[in-house]
CSV table of C-alpha atoms in Angstrom, one decimal:
chain,number,residue,atom,x,y,z
A,1,UNK,CA,170.7,-20.5,8.3
A,2,UNK,CA,171.6,-23.0,5.7
A,3,UNK,CA,170.2,-25.9,7.7
A,4,UNK,CA,166.9,-24.0,8.1
A,5,UNK,CA,166.6,-23.7,4.3
A,6,UNK,CA,167.3,-27.5,4.0
A,7,UNK,CA,164.5,-28.2,6.5
A,8,UNK,CA,162.1,-25.9,4.6
A,9,UNK,CA,163.0,-27.5,1.3
A,10,UNK,CA,162.5,-31.1,2.7
A,11,UNK,CA,159.2,-30.1,4.2
A,12,UNK,CA,157.8,-28.6,1.0
A,13,UNK,CA,159.2,-31.5,-1.1
A,14,UNK,CA,157.7,-34.2,1.1
A,15,UNK,CA,154.4,-32.3,1.3
A,16,UNK,CA,153.9,-32.5,-2.5
A,17,UNK,CA,155.5,-35.9,-2.7
A,18,UNK,CA,153.0,-37.4,-0.1
A,19,UNK,CA,150.1,-35.6,-1.9
A,20,UNK,CA,151.1,-37.2,-5.2
A,21,UNK,CA,151.6,-40.6,-3.5
A,22,UNK,CA,148.2,-40.5,-1.9
A,23,UNK,CA,146.6,-39.5,-5.2
A,24,UNK,CA,148.1,-42.6,-6.8
A,25,UNK,CA,147.0,-44.8,-3.9
A,26,UNK,CA,143.4,-43.4,-4.2
A,27,UNK,CA,143.0,-42.5,-0.5
A,28,UNK,CA,139.6,-42.3,1.1
A,29,UNK,CA,138.4,-40.1,3.9
A,30,UNK,CA,140.2,-40.4,7.2
A,31,UNK,CA,137.1,-41.9,8.8
A,32,UNK,CA,136.9,-44.6,6.2
A,33,UNK,CA,140.5,-45.7,6.5
A,34,UNK,CA,141.0,-49.4,7.1
A,35,UNK,CA,143.7,-51.0,9.2
A,36,UNK,CA,146.2,-51.3,6.3
A,37,UNK,CA,145.6,-47.7,5.2
A,38,UNK,CA,146.0,-46.4,8.8
A,39,UNK,CA,149.3,-48.3,9.3
A,40,UNK,CA,150.7,-47.1,6.0
A,41,UNK,CA,149.7,-43.5,6.8
A,42,UNK,CA,151.4,-43.6,10.3
A,43,UNK,CA,154.6,-45.2,8.9
A,44,UNK,CA,154.7,-42.5,6.1
A,45,UNK,CA,154.3,-39.7,8.6
A,46,UNK,CA,157.1,-41.2,10.8
A,47,UNK,CA,159.5,-41.6,7.9
A,48,UNK,CA,158.9,-38.0,6.7
A,49,UNK,CA,159.3,-36.6,10.2
A,50,UNK,CA,162.6,-38.4,10.7
A,51,UNK,CA,163.9,-37.3,7.3
A,52,UNK,CA,163.1,-33.6,7.9
A,53,UNK,CA,164.9,-33.8,11.3
A,54,UNK,CA,168.0,-35.6,9.9
A,55,UNK,CA,169.1,-33.1,7.3
A,56,UNK,CA,172.4,-35.0,6.7
A,57,UNK,CA,170.7,-38.0,5.2
A,58,UNK,CA,169.9,-38.3,1.5
A,59,UNK,CA,166.3,-37.7,0.4
A,60,UNK,CA,166.4,-41.1,-1.3
A,61,UNK,CA,166.7,-42.9,2.0
A,62,UNK,CA,163.2,-41.7,2.7
A,63,UNK,CA,161.7,-41.6,-0.8
A,64,UNK,CA,162.5,-45.3,-1.5
A,65,UNK,CA,160.7,-46.6,1.7
A,66,UNK,CA,157.8,-44.3,0.9
A,67,UNK,CA,157.5,-45.7,-2.6
A,68,UNK,CA,157.7,-49.3,-1.2
A,69,UNK,CA,154.9,-48.5,1.3
A,70,UNK,CA,152.8,-46.9,-1.4
A,71,UNK,CA,153.3,-49.9,-3.7
A,72,UNK,CA,152.6,-52.3,-0.9
A,73,UNK,CA,149.3,-50.5,-0.1
A,74,UNK,CA,148.2,-50.6,-3.7
A,75,UNK,CA,149.0,-54.3,-3.9
A,76,UNK,CA,147.1,-55.1,-0.7
A,77,UNK,CA,144.2,-53.0,-1.9
A,78,UNK,CA,144.1,-55.0,-5.1
A,79,UNK,CA,144.2,-58.3,-3.2
A,80,UNK,CA,141.5,-57.0,-0.8
A,81,UNK,CA,139.2,-56.4,-3.8
A,82,UNK,CA,139.8,-59.9,-5.2
A,83,UNK,CA,139.6,-61.7,-1.9
A,84,UNK,CA,136.7,-61.1,0.6
A,85,UNK,CA,138.4,-63.3,3.2
A,86,UNK,CA,141.5,-61.1,3.1
A,87,UNK,CA,139.3,-58.0,3.3
A,88,UNK,CA,137.3,-59.3,6.2
A,89,UNK,CA,140.5,-60.3,8.1
A,90,UNK,CA,142.0,-56.8,7.9
A,91,UNK,CA,139.0,-54.5,7.7
A,92,UNK,CA,136.5,-56.6,9.7
A,93,UNK,CA,132.7,-57.0,9.0
A,94,UNK,CA,129.7,-54.9,9.8
A,95,UNK,CA,128.0,-55.9,13.1
A,96,UNK,CA,124.2,-55.8,13.7
A,97,UNK,CA,123.8,-53.8,16.9
A,98,UNK,CA,120.1,-53.2,16.7
A,99,UNK,CA,117.7,-55.6,15.0
A,100,UNK,CA,113.9,-55.1,14.8
A,101,UNK,CA,114.2,-52.4,17.5
A,102,UNK,CA,116.0,-54.7,19.9
A,103,UNK,CA,119.6,-54.1,21.1
A,104,UNK,CA,122.0,-57.0,20.4
A,105,UNK,CA,123.9,-56.9,23.7
A,106,UNK,CA,125.8,-60.1,22.9
A,107,UNK,CA,127.3,-58.5,19.7
A,108,UNK,CA,128.0,-55.3,21.6
A,109,UNK,CA,130.0,-57.1,24.1
A,110,UNK,CA,131.8,-59.0,21.4
A,111,UNK,CA,132.7,-55.7,19.7
A,112,UNK,CA,133.5,-54.0,23.0
A,113,UNK,CA,130.9,-51.4,22.1
A,114,UNK,CA,129.2,-50.0,25.2
A,115,UNK,CA,125.8,-48.4,25.6
A,116,UNK,CA,127.5,-45.1,26.1
A,117,UNK,CA,129.1,-45.5,22.7
A,118,UNK,CA,125.8,-46.4,21.2
A,119,UNK,CA,123.9,-43.4,22.8
A,120,UNK,CA,126.7,-41.1,21.8
A,121,UNK,CA,126.4,-42.2,18.1
A,122,UNK,CA,122.7,-41.7,18.2
A,123,UNK,CA,123.0,-38.2,19.7
A,124,UNK,CA,125.5,-37.3,17.0
A,125,UNK,CA,122.8,-38.2,14.5
A,126,UNK,CA,120.2,-36.1,16.4
A,127,UNK,CA,118.3,-39.2,17.6
A,128,UNK,CA,116.8,-38.8,21.0
A,129,UNK,CA,115.2,-42.2,21.6
A,130,UNK,CA,116.7,-45.6,20.9
A,131,UNK,CA,113.1,-46.8,20.2
A,132,UNK,CA,113.2,-44.8,16.9
A,133,UNK,CA,115.7,-47.3,15.5
A,134,UNK,CA,114.8,-50.4,13.6
A,135,UNK,CA,118.2,-51.5,12.5
A,136,UNK,CA,121.7,-50.3,13.3
A,137,UNK,CA,125.0,-51.6,12.0
A,138,UNK,CA,128.5,-50.9,13.5
A,139,UNK,CA,130.6,-50.6,10.4
A,140,UNK,CA,134.3,-51.8,10.1
A,141,UNK,CA,135.4,-48.1,10.3
A,142,UNK,CA,133.7,-47.6,13.7
A,143,UNK,CA,130.7,-45.6,12.4
A,144,UNK,CA,127.2,-46.5,13.1
A,145,UNK,CA,124.7,-46.9,10.2
A,146,UNK,CA,121.2,-46.3,11.3
A,147,UNK,CA,117.8,-47.2,9.8
A,148,UNK,CA,114.8,-45.6,11.5
A,149,UNK,CA,111.3,-47.0,11.7
A,150,UNK,CA,109.0,-45.8,8.9
A,151,UNK,CA,106.2,-43.3,9.7
A,152,UNK,CA,103.7,-46.0,10.7
A,153,UNK,CA,106.3,-48.0,12.7
A,154,UNK,CA,105.6,-51.0,10.5
A,155,UNK,CA,108.4,-53.6,10.5
A,156,UNK,CA,110.4,-53.8,7.3
A,157,UNK,CA,112.6,-56.6,6.1
A,158,UNK,CA,116.2,-55.6,5.8
A,159,UNK,CA,118.1,-57.2,2.8
A,160,UNK,CA,120.5,-59.6,4.4
A,161,UNK,CA,123.5,-60.6,2.3
A,162,UNK,CA,123.7,-64.4,1.6
A,163,UNK,CA,126.5,-64.4,-0.9
A,164,UNK,CA,129.2,-61.7,-1.3
A,165,UNK,CA,131.7,-61.8,-4.0
A,166,UNK,CA,130.8,-65.4,-4.7
A,167,UNK,CA,131.3,-66.5,-1.0
A,168,UNK,CA,128.5,-67.7,1.3
A,169,UNK,CA,127.9,-65.4,4.3
A,170,UNK,CA,127.6,-68.0,7.1
A,171,UNK,CA,126.6,-65.3,9.6
A,172,UNK,CA,123.4,-64.5,7.7
A,173,UNK,CA,122.6,-68.2,7.4
A,174,UNK,CA,123.0,-68.7,11.2
A,175,UNK,CA,120.7,-65.7,11.8
A,176,UNK,CA,118.1,-67.2,9.5
A,177,UNK,CA,118.6,-70.6,11.1
A,178,UNK,CA,119.5,-72.1,7.7
A,179,UNK,CA,122.5,-73.9,6.4
A,180,UNK,CA,124.5,-74.1,3.2
A,181,UNK,CA,122.4,-77.1,1.9
A,182,UNK,CA,119.3,-75.0,2.1
A,183,UNK,CA,120.9,-72.2,0.1
A,184,UNK,CA,122.2,-74.7,-2.5
A,185,UNK,CA,118.6,-76.2,-2.8
A,186,UNK,CA,117.1,-72.7,-3.3
A,187,UNK,CA,119.7,-71.9,-6.0
A,188,UNK,CA,119.0,-75.3,-7.6
A,189,UNK,CA,115.4,-74.2,-8.1
A,190,UNK,CA,116.7,-71.4,-10.2
A,191,UNK,CA,119.0,-73.8,-12.1
A,192,UNK,CA,122.0,-72.2,-10.4
A,193,UNK,CA,125.0,-73.2,-8.3
A,194,UNK,CA,127.0,-71.2,-5.8
A,195,UNK,CA,129.7,-70.7,-8.4
A,196,UNK,CA,127.2,-68.9,-10.7
A,197,UNK,CA,126.3,-66.2,-8.1
A,198,UNK,CA,128.2,-63.1,-7.5
A,199,UNK,CA,125.9,-61.4,-5.0
A,200,UNK,CA,122.6,-62.6,-3.3
A,201,UNK,CA,120.5,-61.2,-0.5
A,202,UNK,CA,117.5,-62.5,1.5
A,203,UNK,CA,114.4,-60.3,1.9
A,204,UNK,CA,110.8,-61.1,2.7
A,205,UNK,CA,111.4,-64.8,2.5
A,206,UNK,CA,112.9,-64.5,-1.1
A,207,UNK,CA,116.4,-64.6,-2.5
A,208,UNK,CA,117.4,-61.9,-4.9
A,209,UNK,CA,120.7,-62.3,-6.7
A,210,UNK,CA,123.1,-61.1,-9.3
A,211,UNK,CA,124.7,-63.7,-11.6
A,212,UNK,CA,128.3,-63.6,-12.5
A,213,UNK,CA,127.3,-63.8,-16.1
A,214,UNK,CA,125.5,-60.4,-15.7
A,215,UNK,CA,128.6,-58.6,-14.7
């Protein structure tokens, strides 16, 4: 009976401790968890489960690793905000699955995303026909972001990111069949250099941007 009370105490203790730890880490929704968040969550769950079963071990043998994991997650989240390369390596980048109403089969194969997966995502959003979609992006968390055609089915120009967090998006340049020198020349016309720009996107043959000085 005494061991049962110990198990109950540990269960309640770790419940509130994990809730507090997650509040400190600033957790997002489960569907929005990145790879780092998911790994930390799994490790935490395993540590707590082992600690509840092994009632002879001290609580500190679990609390300390949990604090280390929480601190590591906060540190990596901070680095992820500061470094886009780090964020892209761990969380990935959005993939353009449908562009101007055409399915990008090459990108689907690269992402191992089948037509069944695509159709399932469309059905979940109450979309019957793939021809209703102008743009669709497969987000790093696995969700599909969809942009339908407008009422008159007129083509629209989707804002394509050229510079993110001060770094050039080579994927967009390749899609536009441009290069870094073209971008530098366009910025030079505005008396700007790459180092001066925090965010820039291309739409309707124009570049819109946010200067670092405006932040």
